[in-house]
PDB file of C-alpha atoms in Angstrom:
ATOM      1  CA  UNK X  19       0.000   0.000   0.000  1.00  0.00           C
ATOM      2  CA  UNK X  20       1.400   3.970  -1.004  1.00  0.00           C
ATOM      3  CA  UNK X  21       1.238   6.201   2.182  1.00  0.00           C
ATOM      4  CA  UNK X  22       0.832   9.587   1.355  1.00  0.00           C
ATOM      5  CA  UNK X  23       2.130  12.490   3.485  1.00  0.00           C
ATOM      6  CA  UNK X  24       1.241  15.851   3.391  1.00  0.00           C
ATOM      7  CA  UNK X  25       3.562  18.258   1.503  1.00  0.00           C
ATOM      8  CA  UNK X  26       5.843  19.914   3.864  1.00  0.00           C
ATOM      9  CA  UNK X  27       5.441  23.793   3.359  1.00  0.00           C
ATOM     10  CA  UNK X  28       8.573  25.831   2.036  1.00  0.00           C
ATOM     11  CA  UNK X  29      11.033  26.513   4.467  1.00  0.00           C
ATOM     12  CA  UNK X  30      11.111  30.413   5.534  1.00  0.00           C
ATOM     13  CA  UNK X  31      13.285  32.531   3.078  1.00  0.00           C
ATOM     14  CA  UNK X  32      16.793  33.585   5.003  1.00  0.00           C
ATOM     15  CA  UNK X  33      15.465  37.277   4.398  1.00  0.00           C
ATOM     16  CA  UNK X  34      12.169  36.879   6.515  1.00  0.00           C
ATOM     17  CA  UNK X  35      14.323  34.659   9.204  1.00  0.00           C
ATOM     18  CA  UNK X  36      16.589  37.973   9.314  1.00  0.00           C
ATOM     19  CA  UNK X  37      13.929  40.706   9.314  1.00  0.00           C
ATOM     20  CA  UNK X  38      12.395  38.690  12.222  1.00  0.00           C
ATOM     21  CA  UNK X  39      15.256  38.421  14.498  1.00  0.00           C
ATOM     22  CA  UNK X  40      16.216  41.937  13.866  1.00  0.00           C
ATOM     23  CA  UNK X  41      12.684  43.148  14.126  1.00  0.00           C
ATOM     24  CA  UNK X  42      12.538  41.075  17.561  1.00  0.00           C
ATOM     25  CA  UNK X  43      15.689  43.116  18.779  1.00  0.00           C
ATOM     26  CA  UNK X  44      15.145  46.526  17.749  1.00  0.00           C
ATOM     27  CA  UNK X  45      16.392  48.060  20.946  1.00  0.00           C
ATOM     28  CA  UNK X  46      19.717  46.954  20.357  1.00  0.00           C
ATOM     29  CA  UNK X  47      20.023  47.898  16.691  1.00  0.00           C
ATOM     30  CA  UNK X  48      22.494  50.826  16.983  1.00  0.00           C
ATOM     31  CA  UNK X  49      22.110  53.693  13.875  1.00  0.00           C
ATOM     32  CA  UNK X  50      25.766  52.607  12.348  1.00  0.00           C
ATOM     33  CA  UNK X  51      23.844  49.116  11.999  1.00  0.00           C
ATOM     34  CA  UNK X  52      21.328  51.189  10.205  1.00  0.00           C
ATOM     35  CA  UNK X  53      23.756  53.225   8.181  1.00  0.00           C
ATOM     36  CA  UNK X  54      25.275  49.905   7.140  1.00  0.00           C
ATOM     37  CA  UNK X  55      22.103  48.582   5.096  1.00  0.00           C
ATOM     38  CA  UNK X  56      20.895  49.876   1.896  1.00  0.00           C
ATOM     39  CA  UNK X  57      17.726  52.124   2.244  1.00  0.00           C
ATOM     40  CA  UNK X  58      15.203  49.622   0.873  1.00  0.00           C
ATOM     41  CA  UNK X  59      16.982  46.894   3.480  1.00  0.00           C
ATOM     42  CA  UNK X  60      16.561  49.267   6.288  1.00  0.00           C
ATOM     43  CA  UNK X  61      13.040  50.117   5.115  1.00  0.00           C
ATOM     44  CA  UNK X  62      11.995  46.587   5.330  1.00  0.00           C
ATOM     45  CA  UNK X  63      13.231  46.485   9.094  1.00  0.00           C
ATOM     46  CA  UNK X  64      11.546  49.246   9.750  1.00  0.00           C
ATOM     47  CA  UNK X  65       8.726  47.982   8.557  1.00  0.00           C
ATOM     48  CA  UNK X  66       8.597  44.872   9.947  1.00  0.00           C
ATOM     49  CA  UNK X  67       9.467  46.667  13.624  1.00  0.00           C
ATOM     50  CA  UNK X  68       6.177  48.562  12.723  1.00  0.00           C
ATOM     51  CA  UNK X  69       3.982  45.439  11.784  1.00  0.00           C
ATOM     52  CA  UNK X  70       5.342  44.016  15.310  1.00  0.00           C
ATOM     53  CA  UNK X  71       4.315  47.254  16.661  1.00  0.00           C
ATOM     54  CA  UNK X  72       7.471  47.391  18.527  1.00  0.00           C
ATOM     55  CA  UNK X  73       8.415  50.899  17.123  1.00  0.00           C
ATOM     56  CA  UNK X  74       9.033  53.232  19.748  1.00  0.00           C
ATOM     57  CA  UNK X  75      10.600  56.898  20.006  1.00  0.00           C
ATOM     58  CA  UNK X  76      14.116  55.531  20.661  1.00  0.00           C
ATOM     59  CA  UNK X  77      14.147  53.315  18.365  1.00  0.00           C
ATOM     60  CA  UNK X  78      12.450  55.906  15.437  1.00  0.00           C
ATOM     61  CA  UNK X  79      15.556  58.185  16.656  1.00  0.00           C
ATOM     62  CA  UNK X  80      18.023  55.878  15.637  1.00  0.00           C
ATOM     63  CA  UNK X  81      16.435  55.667  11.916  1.00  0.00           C
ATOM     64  CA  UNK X  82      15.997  59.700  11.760  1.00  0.00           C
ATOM     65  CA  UNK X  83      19.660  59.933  12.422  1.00  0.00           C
ATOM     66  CA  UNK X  84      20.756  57.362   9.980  1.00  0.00           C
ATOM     67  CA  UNK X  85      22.227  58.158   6.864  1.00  0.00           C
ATOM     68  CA  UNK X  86      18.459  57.050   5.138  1.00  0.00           C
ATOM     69  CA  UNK X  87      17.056  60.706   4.587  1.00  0.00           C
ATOM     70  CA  UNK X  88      13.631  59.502   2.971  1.00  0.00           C
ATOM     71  CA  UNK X  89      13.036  57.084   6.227  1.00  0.00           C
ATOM     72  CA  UNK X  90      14.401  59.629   8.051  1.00  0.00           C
ATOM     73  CA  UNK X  91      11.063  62.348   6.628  1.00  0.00           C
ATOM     74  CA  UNK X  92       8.834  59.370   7.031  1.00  0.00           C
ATOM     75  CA  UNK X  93       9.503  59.112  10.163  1.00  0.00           C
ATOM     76  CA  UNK X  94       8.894  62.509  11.062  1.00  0.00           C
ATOM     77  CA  UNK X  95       5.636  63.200   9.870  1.00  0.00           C
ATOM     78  CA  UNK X  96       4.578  59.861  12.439  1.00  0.00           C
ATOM     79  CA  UNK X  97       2.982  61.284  15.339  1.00  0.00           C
ATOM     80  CA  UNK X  98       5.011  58.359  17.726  1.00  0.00           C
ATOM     81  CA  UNK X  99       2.813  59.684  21.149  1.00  0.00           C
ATOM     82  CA  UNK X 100      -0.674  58.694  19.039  1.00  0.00           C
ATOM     83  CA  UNK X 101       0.885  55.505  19.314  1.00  0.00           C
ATOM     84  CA  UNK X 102       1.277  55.055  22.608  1.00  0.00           C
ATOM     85  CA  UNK X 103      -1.053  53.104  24.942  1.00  0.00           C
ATOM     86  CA  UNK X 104      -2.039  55.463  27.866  1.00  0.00           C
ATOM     87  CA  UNK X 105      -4.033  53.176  29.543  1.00  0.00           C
ATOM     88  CA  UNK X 106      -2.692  50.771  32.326  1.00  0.00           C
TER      89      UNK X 106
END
């Protein structure tokens, strides 16, 4: 008799596995880390910090002062406080 297994879904792309672990340590990511990626690479770790909604002033900071001048206006037209839960 044929036994027939379920396909085994694609493994995660290296890319996501790296936007993940960086997006899961955002408070440590220092701005000469930042300045070190292309713009669209940083772009995708900000945006993944932002779909984790772990974005927080410090960590918007480090991206305004990065050499990435179009995150860097992006950035600034966020109002960050908006964000911010107030309650308990």
């Amino acid at each position: 008799s044929v036994v027939f297994r379920p396909a085994r879904p694609p493994p995660r792309s290296l890319r996501d596995s790296c936007l993940d672990v960086l997006s899961a340590h955002a408070n440590d990511i220092p701005t000469d880390a930042i300045d070190a990626l292309e713009e669209t690479a940083a772009a995708d770790v900000l945006r993944w910090i932002m779909s984790k909604q772990k974005l927080t002033t410090a960590i918007a900071r480090r991206f305004i002062r990065s050499r990435h001048k179009d995150l860097a206006d992006a950035l600034k037209e966020l109002d960050l406080v908006a964000g911010v839960s107030t309650y308990g």
